[in-house]
Amino acid sequence: NPKESVLTIPAGTVVKFATYGELVIQTGGQLNAVGDALSHIVFTSIKDDSAGGDSNLDGTASSPAKNDYNDTLIHGNSSTVDYCEFRYAGTGLYVDANSVKVTNSIFANNGVSSTSGFGLDVSHAGSTFTMNNNTFYGNYRPLAIGFSQPVDSTSVFHSGSLVNKYPGIWVGSDLATSVTQSNTEVAYVLPDTTTYINTGITLTLTSGVCFKFAGVYGELHVNSGGFINPTTLATFTSIKDDSVKGDTNGDGTASTPASADWVGLYDANITGYRATSGSYVINYSYY
């Protein structure tokens, strides 16, 4: 859409995409997609006959699948997404803007693979991004965040028996703003590299929170003057450790955790690994 325009989508609207389709809200534009509890707004594949009927007029010859189309992208500040559904995309919704709200929405059957695409990707959203009461199921990877974006218990990663192939919250940046992470349904996944908690910044973890590390170079580094505060018990472990928060790497029993699956938790305040304040468990690190 042109810059400095507003796209308003009313409750009950169905938006369908053909192959390679995407909706882009450019910088300066704005999306107001506000449904309600009884009339969701649905973004989906043209093959999805369950919403808006048989739009490609082929009867039952085609059926929807993950990555049927590209995505919906929001680069425009102050956009609102409420009571929406994002289905069968490469990435259901990607947000790269400030003051965006995503609430009461469903992200189902999105993604490209174990390494590409998400139900919702807000890893580059601004610090004033907010989300709550969203549901994720049937995706490859459900959610990507920046470390400073809190995920609480209103983010739900199942619908009945339907779950996600790789059930986790993928964390994509260093921690530059103090935050409390409190979702305990799935693990937070840190990358196969060093992630930093910056000077003067506090990471608070509520009881039952788990961080898993994606590879052997994974490390959580607390800079001097930074702080981790588990309120009671938090767990730091390998992505191969299915005993905590389930099968995050989605491979069943094909992999098992072992010592040195990831580097460790380093606290520069006392120049040593495993140093922090509060209660926590560390499994399968190098140190």
PDB file of C-alpha atoms in Angstrom:
ATOM      1  CA  ASN A   1       0.000   0.000   0.000  1.00  0.00           C
ATOM      2  CA  PRO A   2       1.224   3.576  -0.612  1.00  0.00           C
ATOM      3  CA  LYS A   3       3.075   5.339   2.153  1.00  0.00           C
ATOM      4  CA  GLU A   4       1.021   7.408   4.608  1.00  0.00           C
ATOM      5  CA  SER A   5      -2.183   5.537   3.837  1.00  0.00           C
ATOM      6  CA  VAL A   6      -4.331   3.510   6.235  1.00  0.00           C
ATOM      7  CA  LEU A   7      -5.731   0.093   5.374  1.00  0.00           C
ATOM      8  CA  THR A   8      -8.772  -0.719   7.515  1.00  0.00           C
ATOM      9  CA  ILE A   9     -10.115  -4.267   7.358  1.00  0.00           C
ATOM     10  CA  PRO A  10     -13.496  -4.815   9.013  1.00  0.00           C
ATOM     11  CA  ALA A  11     -14.524  -7.772  11.153  1.00  0.00           C
ATOM     12  CA  GLY A  12     -15.480 -10.900   9.230  1.00  0.00           C
ATOM     13  CA  THR A  13     -13.314 -10.148   6.185  1.00  0.00           C
ATOM     14  CA  VAL A  14     -11.411 -12.998   4.511  1.00  0.00           C
ATOM     15  CA  VAL A  15      -8.190 -12.112   2.678  1.00  0.00           C
ATOM     16  CA  LYS A  16      -6.798 -14.868   0.435  1.00  0.00           C
ATOM     17  CA  PHE A  17      -3.403 -15.103  -1.232  1.00  0.00           C
ATOM     18  CA  ALA A  18      -2.253 -16.925  -4.346  1.00  0.00           C
ATOM     19  CA  THR A  19       1.264 -18.387  -4.626  1.00  0.00           C
ATOM     20  CA  TYR A  20       3.989 -15.786  -3.804  1.00  0.00           C
ATOM     21  CA  GLY A  21       1.306 -13.410  -2.531  1.00  0.00           C
ATOM     22  CA  GLU A  22       2.025 -10.998   0.294  1.00  0.00           C
ATOM     23  CA  LEU A  23       0.523  -7.927   1.901  1.00  0.00           C
ATOM     24  CA  VAL A  24       3.051  -5.215   2.772  1.00  0.00           C
ATOM     25  CA  ILE A  25       2.247  -2.221   4.966  1.00  0.00           C
ATOM     26  CA  GLN A  26       5.065   0.164   4.120  1.00  0.00           C
ATOM     27  CA  THR A  27       6.816   2.577   6.464  1.00  0.00           C
ATOM     28  CA  GLY A  28       4.393   5.455   6.996  1.00  0.00           C
ATOM     29  CA  GLY A  29       1.382   3.274   6.265  1.00  0.00           C
ATOM     30  CA  GLN A  30      -0.876   1.724   8.855  1.00  0.00           C
ATOM     31  CA  LEU A  31      -2.939  -1.448   9.177  1.00  0.00           C
ATOM     32  CA  ASN A  32      -6.080  -1.497  11.289  1.00  0.00           C
ATOM     33  CA  ALA A  33      -7.302  -5.086  11.167  1.00  0.00           C
ATOM     34  CA  VAL A  34      -9.786  -5.257  14.028  1.00  0.00           C
ATOM     35  CA  GLY A  35     -12.173  -8.173  14.222  1.00  0.00           C
ATOM     36  CA  ASP A  36     -14.156  -9.337  17.204  1.00  0.00           C
ATOM     37  CA  ALA A  37     -14.686 -12.542  19.144  1.00  0.00           C
ATOM     38  CA  LEU A  38     -17.492 -13.700  16.842  1.00  0.00           C
ATOM     39  CA  SER A  39     -16.144 -12.390  13.524  1.00  0.00           C
ATOM     40  CA  HIS A  40     -12.426 -12.884  13.014  1.00  0.00           C
ATOM     41  CA  ILE A  41     -10.484 -11.428  10.110  1.00  0.00           C
ATOM     42  CA  VAL A  42      -8.811 -14.296   8.245  1.00  0.00           C
ATOM     43  CA  PHE A  43      -5.605 -14.112   6.188  1.00  0.00           C
ATOM     44  CA  THR A  44      -5.163 -17.415   4.378  1.00  0.00           C
ATOM     45  CA  SER A  45      -4.352 -19.413   1.252  1.00  0.00           C
ATOM     46  CA  ILE A  46      -6.603 -19.323  -1.805  1.00  0.00           C
ATOM     47  CA  LYS A  47      -6.794 -23.115  -1.394  1.00  0.00           C
ATOM     48  CA  ASP A  48      -8.428 -22.774   2.030  1.00  0.00           C
ATOM     49  CA  ASP A  49     -12.115 -23.476   1.371  1.00  0.00           C
ATOM     50  CA  SER A  50     -12.984 -23.352   5.088  1.00  0.00           C
ATOM     51  CA  ALA A  51     -12.877 -19.546   5.021  1.00  0.00           C
ATOM     52  CA  GLY A  52     -14.791 -17.713   2.305  1.00  0.00           C
ATOM     53  CA  GLY A  53     -15.597 -20.825   0.291  1.00  0.00           C
ATOM     54  CA  ASP A  54     -13.984 -22.339  -2.800  1.00  0.00           C
ATOM     55  CA  SER A  55     -12.251 -19.213  -4.080  1.00  0.00           C
ATOM     56  CA  ASN A  56     -10.111 -21.017  -6.659  1.00  0.00           C
ATOM     57  CA  LEU A  57     -13.153 -22.918  -7.968  1.00  0.00           C
ATOM     58  CA  ASP A  58     -11.513 -26.338  -8.002  1.00  0.00           C
ATOM     59  CA  GLY A  59     -13.761 -28.178  -5.584  1.00  0.00           C
ATOM     60  CA  THR A  60     -11.682 -30.573  -3.536  1.00  0.00           C
ATOM     61  CA  ALA A  61      -8.809 -30.786  -6.035  1.00  0.00           C
ATOM     62  CA  SER A  62      -6.518 -28.638  -3.866  1.00  0.00           C
ATOM     63  CA  SER A  63      -6.057 -28.271  -0.138  1.00  0.00           C
ATOM     64  CA  PRO A  64      -4.122 -25.649   1.856  1.00  0.00           C
ATOM     65  CA  ALA A  65      -0.653 -26.239   3.291  1.00  0.00           C
ATOM     66  CA  LYS A  66       2.113 -24.369   5.057  1.00  0.00           C
ATOM     67  CA  ASN A  67       3.974 -21.859   2.847  1.00  0.00           C
ATOM     68  CA  ASP A  68       1.181 -21.615   0.253  1.00  0.00           C
ATOM     69  CA  TYR A  69       1.975 -17.887   0.058  1.00  0.00           C
ATOM     70  CA  ASN A  70       4.615 -15.559   1.465  1.00  0.00           C
ATOM     71  CA  ASP A  71       3.418 -13.414   4.367  1.00  0.00           C
ATOM     72  CA  THR A  72       1.862 -10.266   5.760  1.00  0.00           C
ATOM     73  CA  LEU A  73       4.463  -7.596   6.601  1.00  0.00           C
ATOM     74  CA  ILE A  74       3.946  -4.560   8.821  1.00  0.00           C
ATOM     75  CA  HIS A  75       6.556  -1.806   8.519  1.00  0.00           C
ATOM     76  CA  GLY A  76       4.074   0.928   9.486  1.00  0.00           C
ATOM     77  CA  ASN A  77       3.971   2.224  13.048  1.00  0.00           C
ATOM     78  CA  SER A  78       0.848   2.231  15.241  1.00  0.00           C
ATOM     79  CA  SER A  79      -0.825  -0.645  13.411  1.00  0.00           C
ATOM     80  CA  THR A  80      -3.387  -2.833  15.190  1.00  0.00           C
ATOM     81  CA  VAL A  81      -4.124  -6.525  14.696  1.00  0.00           C
ATOM     82  CA  ASP A  82      -6.954  -7.847  16.863  1.00  0.00           C
ATOM     83  CA  TYR A  83      -9.028 -11.026  16.511  1.00  0.00           C
ATOM     84  CA  CYS A  84      -7.285 -12.037  13.310  1.00  0.00           C
ATOM     85  CA  GLU A  85      -6.210 -15.432  11.975  1.00  0.00           C
ATOM     86  CA  PHE A  86      -3.074 -16.040   9.914  1.00  0.00           C
ATOM     87  CA  ARG A  87      -3.011 -19.411   8.157  1.00  0.00           C
ATOM     88  CA  TYR A  88      -0.820 -21.347   5.682  1.00  0.00           C
ATOM     89  CA  ALA A  89       1.827 -18.643   5.048  1.00  0.00           C
ATOM     90  CA  GLY A  90       5.602 -18.812   4.973  1.00  0.00           C
ATOM     91  CA  THR A  91       5.424 -16.398   7.906  1.00  0.00           C
ATOM     92  CA  GLY A  92       1.933 -15.580   9.107  1.00  0.00           C
ATOM     93  CA  LEU A  93       2.769 -12.058  10.269  1.00  0.00           C
ATOM     94  CA  TYR A  94       6.088 -10.180  10.340  1.00  0.00           C
ATOM     95  CA  VAL A  95       6.303  -6.931  12.325  1.00  0.00           C
ATOM     96  CA  ASP A  96       9.131  -4.417  11.884  1.00  0.00           C
ATOM     97  CA  ALA A  97       7.634  -1.261  13.395  1.00  0.00           C
ATOM     98  CA  ASN A  98       6.898   0.596  16.637  1.00  0.00           C
ATOM     99  CA  SER A  99       3.689   0.823  18.665  1.00  0.00           C
ATOM    100  CA  VAL A 100       2.112  -2.190  16.956  1.00  0.00           C
ATOM    101  CA  LYS A 101      -0.436  -4.271  18.884  1.00  0.00           C
ATOM    102  CA  VAL A 102      -1.161  -7.928  18.111  1.00  0.00           C
ATOM    103  CA  THR A 103      -3.892  -9.326  20.337  1.00  0.00           C
ATOM    104  CA  ASN A 104      -6.492 -12.097  20.491  1.00  0.00           C
ATOM    105  CA  SER A 105      -5.195 -13.623  17.260  1.00  0.00           C
ATOM    106  CA  ILE A 106      -4.525 -17.136  15.932  1.00  0.00           C
ATOM    107  CA  PHE A 107      -1.420 -18.256  14.035  1.00  0.00           C
ATOM    108  CA  ALA A 108      -1.992 -21.679  12.506  1.00  0.00           C
ATOM    109  CA  ASN A 109      -0.134 -23.887  10.004  1.00  0.00           C
ATOM    110  CA  ASN A 110       2.543 -21.376   8.992  1.00  0.00           C
ATOM    111  CA  GLY A 111       6.237 -21.752   8.208  1.00  0.00           C
ATOM    112  CA  VAL A 112       8.633 -23.031   5.567  1.00  0.00           C
ATOM    113  CA  SER A 113      10.898 -25.412   7.486  1.00  0.00           C
ATOM    114  CA  SER A 114      12.740 -25.898  10.765  1.00  0.00           C
ATOM    115  CA  THR A 115      14.966 -22.941   9.884  1.00  0.00           C
ATOM    116  CA  SER A 116      12.692 -20.611   7.914  1.00  0.00           C
ATOM    117  CA  GLY A 117       9.436 -18.864   8.687  1.00  0.00           C
ATOM    118  CA  PHE A 118       7.301 -18.401  11.808  1.00  0.00           C
ATOM    119  CA  GLY A 119       3.693 -18.082  12.813  1.00  0.00           C
ATOM    120  CA  LEU A 120       4.520 -14.614  14.168  1.00  0.00           C
ATOM    121  CA  ASP A 121       7.903 -12.904  13.811  1.00  0.00           C
ATOM    122  CA  VAL A 122       8.383  -9.799  15.951  1.00  0.00           C
ATOM    123  CA  SER A 123      12.146 -10.156  16.386  1.00  0.00           C
ATOM    124  CA  HIS A 124      12.647  -6.753  14.723  1.00  0.00           C
ATOM    125  CA  ALA A 125       9.626  -4.984  16.187  1.00  0.00           C
ATOM    126  CA  GLY A 126      10.222  -1.835  18.203  1.00  0.00           C
ATOM    127  CA  SER A 127      10.364  -1.719  21.988  1.00  0.00           C
ATOM    128  CA  THR A 128       6.785  -0.395  22.123  1.00  0.00           C
ATOM    129  CA  PHE A 129       5.370  -3.494  20.414  1.00  0.00           C
ATOM    130  CA  THR A 130       2.787  -5.301  22.545  1.00  0.00           C
ATOM    131  CA  MET A 131       1.069  -8.665  22.263  1.00  0.00           C
ATOM    132  CA  ASN A 132      -1.237 -10.784  24.402  1.00  0.00           C
ATOM    133  CA  ASN A 133      -3.917 -13.460  24.201  1.00  0.00           C
ATOM    134  CA  ASN A 134      -2.568 -15.037  21.015  1.00  0.00           C
ATOM    135  CA  THR A 135      -2.734 -18.741  20.095  1.00  0.00           C
ATOM    136  CA  PHE A 136      -0.171 -20.716  18.067  1.00  0.00           C
ATOM    137  CA  TYR A 137      -0.645 -24.227  16.669  1.00  0.00           C
ATOM    138  CA  GLY A 138       0.204 -26.311  13.606  1.00  0.00           C
ATOM    139  CA  ASN A 139       3.187 -24.093  12.731  1.00  0.00           C
ATOM    140  CA  TYR A 140       6.743 -25.262  12.184  1.00  0.00           C
ATOM    141  CA  ARG A 141       8.140 -22.601  14.556  1.00  0.00           C
ATOM    142  CA  PRO A 142       5.427 -20.546  16.240  1.00  0.00           C
ATOM    143  CA  LEU A 143       7.039 -17.328  17.491  1.00  0.00           C
ATOM    144  CA  ALA A 144      10.214 -15.247  17.108  1.00  0.00           C
ATOM    145  CA  ILE A 145      10.934 -12.333  19.448  1.00  0.00           C
ATOM    146  CA  GLY A 146      13.582  -9.822  20.329  1.00  0.00           C
ATOM    147  CA  PHE A 147      14.918 -10.616  23.804  1.00  0.00           C
ATOM    148  CA  SER A 148      13.421  -7.409  25.237  1.00  0.00           C
ATOM    149  CA  GLN A 149       9.879  -8.356  24.185  1.00  0.00           C
ATOM    150  CA  PRO A 150       8.073 -10.130  27.050  1.00  0.00           C
ATOM    151  CA  VAL A 151       6.043 -13.269  26.443  1.00  0.00           C
ATOM    152  CA  ASP A 152       3.611 -14.077  29.223  1.00  0.00           C
ATOM    153  CA  SER A 153       1.151 -16.887  29.904  1.00  0.00           C
ATOM    154  CA  THR A 154      -1.485 -15.378  27.598  1.00  0.00           C
ATOM    155  CA  SER A 155       0.540 -16.704  24.645  1.00  0.00           C
ATOM    156  CA  VAL A 156      -0.750 -20.253  24.169  1.00  0.00           C
ATOM    157  CA  PHE A 157       1.084 -22.829  22.046  1.00  0.00           C
ATOM    158  CA  HIS A 158      -1.629 -25.397  21.380  1.00  0.00           C
ATOM    159  CA  SER A 159      -5.276 -25.765  20.442  1.00  0.00           C
ATOM    160  CA  GLY A 160      -6.662 -28.908  22.004  1.00  0.00           C
ATOM    161  CA  SER A 161      -4.297 -31.665  20.881  1.00  0.00           C
ATOM    162  CA  LEU A 162      -2.848 -29.572  18.047  1.00  0.00           C
ATOM    163  CA  VAL A 163       0.668 -28.304  18.784  1.00  0.00           C
ATOM    164  CA  ASN A 164       3.617 -26.894  16.833  1.00  0.00           C
ATOM    165  CA  LYS A 165       6.295 -29.001  15.128  1.00  0.00           C
ATOM    166  CA  TYR A 166       9.102 -27.095  16.907  1.00  0.00           C
ATOM    167  CA  PRO A 167       7.434 -25.815  20.101  1.00  0.00           C
ATOM    168  CA  GLY A 168       9.476 -22.866  21.280  1.00  0.00           C
ATOM    169  CA  ILE A 169       9.925 -19.100  21.416  1.00  0.00           C
ATOM    170  CA  TRP A 170      12.925 -18.195  19.255  1.00  0.00           C
ATOM    171  CA  VAL A 171      14.976 -15.309  20.685  1.00  0.00           C
ATOM    172  CA  GLY A 172      16.783 -13.206  18.110  1.00  0.00           C
ATOM    173  CA  SER A 173      18.791 -10.437  19.809  1.00  0.00           C
ATOM    174  CA  ASP A 174      20.747  -9.364  22.880  1.00  0.00           C
ATOM    175  CA  LEU A 175      18.881  -8.059  25.931  1.00  0.00           C
ATOM    176  CA  ALA A 176      19.046  -4.262  25.859  1.00  0.00           C
ATOM    177  CA  THR A 177      15.989  -3.441  28.004  1.00  0.00           C
ATOM    178  CA  SER A 178      15.120  -5.020  31.343  1.00  0.00           C
ATOM    179  CA  VAL A 179      12.332  -7.555  30.940  1.00  0.00           C
ATOM    180  CA  THR A 180      10.419 -10.305  32.718  1.00  0.00           C
ATOM    181  CA  GLN A 181       9.953 -13.513  30.738  1.00  0.00           C
ATOM    182  CA  SER A 182       7.149 -15.627  32.167  1.00  0.00           C
ATOM    183  CA  ASN A 183       5.812 -18.085  29.602  1.00  0.00           C
ATOM    184  CA  THR A 184       6.217 -21.603  30.938  1.00  0.00           C
ATOM    185  CA  GLU A 185       4.386 -23.656  28.300  1.00  0.00           C
ATOM    186  CA  VAL A 186       7.339 -23.885  25.907  1.00  0.00           C
ATOM    187  CA  ALA A 187      11.063 -23.138  26.039  1.00  0.00           C
ATOM    188  CA  TYR A 188      12.736 -19.925  24.949  1.00  0.00           C
ATOM    189  CA  VAL A 189      15.341 -20.884  22.308  1.00  0.00           C
ATOM    190  CA  LEU A 190      18.635 -18.981  22.211  1.00  0.00           C
ATOM    191  CA  PRO A 191      20.794 -19.138  19.061  1.00  0.00           C
ATOM    192  CA  ASP A 192      23.994 -21.059  18.369  1.00  0.00           C
ATOM    193  CA  THR A 193      26.103 -18.051  19.324  1.00  0.00           C
ATOM    194  CA  THR A 194      26.672 -15.741  22.306  1.00  0.00           C
ATOM    195  CA  THR A 195      23.657 -13.769  23.528  1.00  0.00           C
ATOM    196  CA  TYR A 196      24.395 -10.823  25.835  1.00  0.00           C
ATOM    197  CA  ILE A 197      22.581  -9.238  28.753  1.00  0.00           C
ATOM    198  CA  ASN A 198      23.831  -5.670  28.551  1.00  0.00           C
ATOM    199  CA  THR A 199      25.245  -3.557  31.370  1.00  0.00           C
ATOM    200  CA  GLY A 200      22.551  -2.172  33.671  1.00  0.00           C
ATOM    201  CA  ILE A 201      19.942  -4.624  32.359  1.00  0.00           C
ATOM    202  CA  THR A 202      18.031  -7.218  34.384  1.00  0.00           C
ATOM    203  CA  LEU A 203      16.475 -10.405  33.060  1.00  0.00           C
ATOM    204  CA  THR A 204      13.795 -11.614  35.476  1.00  0.00           C
ATOM    205  CA  LEU A 205      12.484 -15.157  35.053  1.00  0.00           C
ATOM    206  CA  THR A 206       9.360 -16.446  36.749  1.00  0.00           C
ATOM    207  CA  SER A 207       9.215 -19.947  38.178  1.00  0.00           C
ATOM    208  CA  GLY A 208       9.281 -22.702  35.556  1.00  0.00           C
ATOM    209  CA  VAL A 209      10.795 -20.704  32.700  1.00  0.00           C
ATOM    210  CA  CYS A 210      13.219 -22.675  30.526  1.00  0.00           C
ATOM    211  CA  PHE A 211      15.909 -21.529  28.100  1.00  0.00           C
ATOM    212  CA  LYS A 212      17.291 -23.969  25.547  1.00  0.00           C
ATOM    213  CA  PHE A 213      20.397 -23.388  23.439  1.00  0.00           C
ATOM    214  CA  ALA A 214      20.322 -24.254  19.749  1.00  0.00           C
ATOM    215  CA  GLY A 215      23.911 -25.423  19.319  1.00  0.00           C
ATOM    216  CA  VAL A 216      27.386 -25.988  20.686  1.00  0.00           C
ATOM    217  CA  TYR A 217      28.319 -22.282  20.505  1.00  0.00           C
ATOM    218  CA  GLY A 218      25.279 -21.176  22.461  1.00  0.00           C
ATOM    219  CA  GLU A 219      26.148 -19.040  25.484  1.00  0.00           C
ATOM    220  CA  LEU A 220      24.318 -16.535  27.670  1.00  0.00           C
ATOM    221  CA  HIS A 221      26.778 -13.830  28.701  1.00  0.00           C
ATOM    222  CA  VAL A 222      25.881 -11.411  31.509  1.00  0.00           C
ATOM    223  CA  ASN A 223      27.900  -8.236  31.064  1.00  0.00           C
ATOM    224  CA  SER A 224      29.358  -6.504  34.122  1.00  0.00           C
ATOM    225  CA  GLY A 225      26.480  -4.635  35.748  1.00  0.00           C
ATOM    226  CA  GLY A 226      23.863  -6.887  34.175  1.00  0.00           C
ATOM    227  CA  PHE A 227      21.777  -9.319  36.161  1.00  0.00           C
ATOM    228  CA  ILE A 228      19.697 -12.502  35.914  1.00  0.00           C
ATOM    229  CA  ASN A 229      17.025 -12.870  38.560  1.00  0.00           C
ATOM    230  CA  PRO A 230      15.160 -16.202  38.602  1.00  0.00           C
ATOM    231  CA  THR A 231      12.342 -15.652  41.081  1.00  0.00           C
ATOM    232  CA  THR A 232      12.386 -19.307  42.159  1.00  0.00           C
ATOM    233  CA  LEU A 233      13.521 -21.927  39.633  1.00  0.00           C
ATOM    234  CA  ALA A 234      14.602 -21.571  35.995  1.00  0.00           C
ATOM    235  CA  THR A 235      16.280 -24.120  33.722  1.00  0.00           C
ATOM    236  CA  PHE A 236      19.034 -23.612  31.139  1.00  0.00           C
ATOM    237  CA  THR A 237      19.633 -26.638  28.928  1.00  0.00           C
ATOM    238  CA  SER A 238      20.260 -28.130  25.482  1.00  0.00           C
ATOM    239  CA  ILE A 239      17.677 -27.994  22.699  1.00  0.00           C
ATOM    240  CA  LYS A 240      18.029 -31.790  22.611  1.00  0.00           C
ATOM    241  CA  ASP A 241      16.762 -32.096  26.189  1.00  0.00           C
ATOM    242  CA  ASP A 242      13.175 -33.312  25.795  1.00  0.00           C
ATOM    243  CA  SER A 243      12.743 -33.802  29.555  1.00  0.00           C
ATOM    244  CA  VAL A 244      12.030 -30.083  29.986  1.00  0.00           C
ATOM    245  CA  LYS A 245       9.304 -28.406  27.885  1.00  0.00           C
ATOM    246  CA  GLY A 246       9.144 -31.258  25.409  1.00  0.00           C
ATOM    247  CA  ASP A 247      10.672 -31.964  22.017  1.00  0.00           C
ATOM    248  CA  THR A 248      11.744 -28.458  21.035  1.00  0.00           C
ATOM    249  CA  ASN A 249      13.884 -29.561  18.081  1.00  0.00           C
ATOM    250  CA  GLY A 250      11.038 -31.707  16.783  1.00  0.00           C
ATOM    251  CA  ASP A 251      13.053 -34.842  16.093  1.00  0.00           C
ATOM    252  CA  GLY A 252      11.391 -37.301  18.441  1.00  0.00           C
ATOM    253  CA  THR A 253      14.036 -39.598  19.891  1.00  0.00           C
ATOM    254  CA  ALA A 254      16.576 -39.059  17.097  1.00  0.00           C
ATOM    255  CA  SER A 255      18.795 -36.871  19.316  1.00  0.00           C
ATOM    256  CA  THR A 256      19.674 -37.045  22.990  1.00  0.00           C
ATOM    257  CA  PRO A 257      21.343 -34.385  25.150  1.00  0.00           C
ATOM    258  CA  ALA A 258      24.969 -34.642  26.215  1.00  0.00           C
ATOM    259  CA  SER A 259      27.649 -32.670  27.989  1.00  0.00           C
ATOM    260  CA  ALA A 260      28.970 -29.711  25.931  1.00  0.00           C
ATOM    261  CA  ASP A 261      25.783 -29.363  23.850  1.00  0.00           C
ATOM    262  CA  TRP A 262      26.161 -25.636  24.577  1.00  0.00           C
ATOM    263  CA  VAL A 263      28.803 -23.429  26.205  1.00  0.00           C
ATOM    264  CA  GLY A 264      27.306 -22.149  29.454  1.00  0.00           C
ATOM    265  CA  LEU A 265      26.029 -19.205  31.450  1.00  0.00           C
ATOM    266  CA  TYR A 266      28.802 -16.659  32.020  1.00  0.00           C
ATOM    267  CA  ASP A 267      28.549 -13.852  34.562  1.00  0.00           C
ATOM    268  CA  ALA A 268      31.150 -11.123  34.074  1.00  0.00           C
ATOM    269  CA  ASN A 269      30.289  -9.646  37.457  1.00  0.00           C
ATOM    270  CA  ILE A 270      32.432 -12.304  39.089  1.00  0.00           C
ATOM    271  CA  THR A 271      34.263 -13.539  35.962  1.00  0.00           C
ATOM    272  CA  GLY A 272      32.986 -17.053  35.912  1.00  0.00           C
ATOM    273  CA  TYR A 273      30.526 -19.523  34.479  1.00  0.00           C
ATOM    274  CA  ARG A 274      27.291 -20.405  36.276  1.00  0.00           C
ATOM    275  CA  ALA A 275      27.449 -17.324  38.503  1.00  0.00           C
ATOM    276  CA  THR A 276      24.221 -15.427  39.106  1.00  0.00           C
ATOM    277  CA  SER A 277      21.712 -14.720  41.854  1.00  0.00           C
ATOM    278  CA  GLY A 278      18.601 -16.786  42.459  1.00  0.00           C
ATOM    279  CA  SER A 279      17.730 -20.414  41.791  1.00  0.00           C
ATOM    280  CA  TYR A 280      18.387 -22.172  38.525  1.00  0.00           C
ATOM    281  CA  VAL A 281      19.398 -25.477  36.984  1.00  0.00           C
ATOM    282  CA  ILE A 282      21.976 -25.850  34.200  1.00  0.00           C
ATOM    283  CA  ASN A 283      22.053 -29.050  32.149  1.00  0.00           C
ATOM    284  CA  TYR A 284      24.376 -30.289  29.406  1.00  0.00           C
ATOM    285  CA  SER A 285      26.642 -27.229  29.146  1.00  0.00           C
ATOM    286  CA  TYR A 286      30.386 -27.307  28.510  1.00  0.00           C
ATOM    287  CA  TYR A 287      31.210 -26.044  32.005  1.00  0.00           C
TER     288      TYR A 287
END
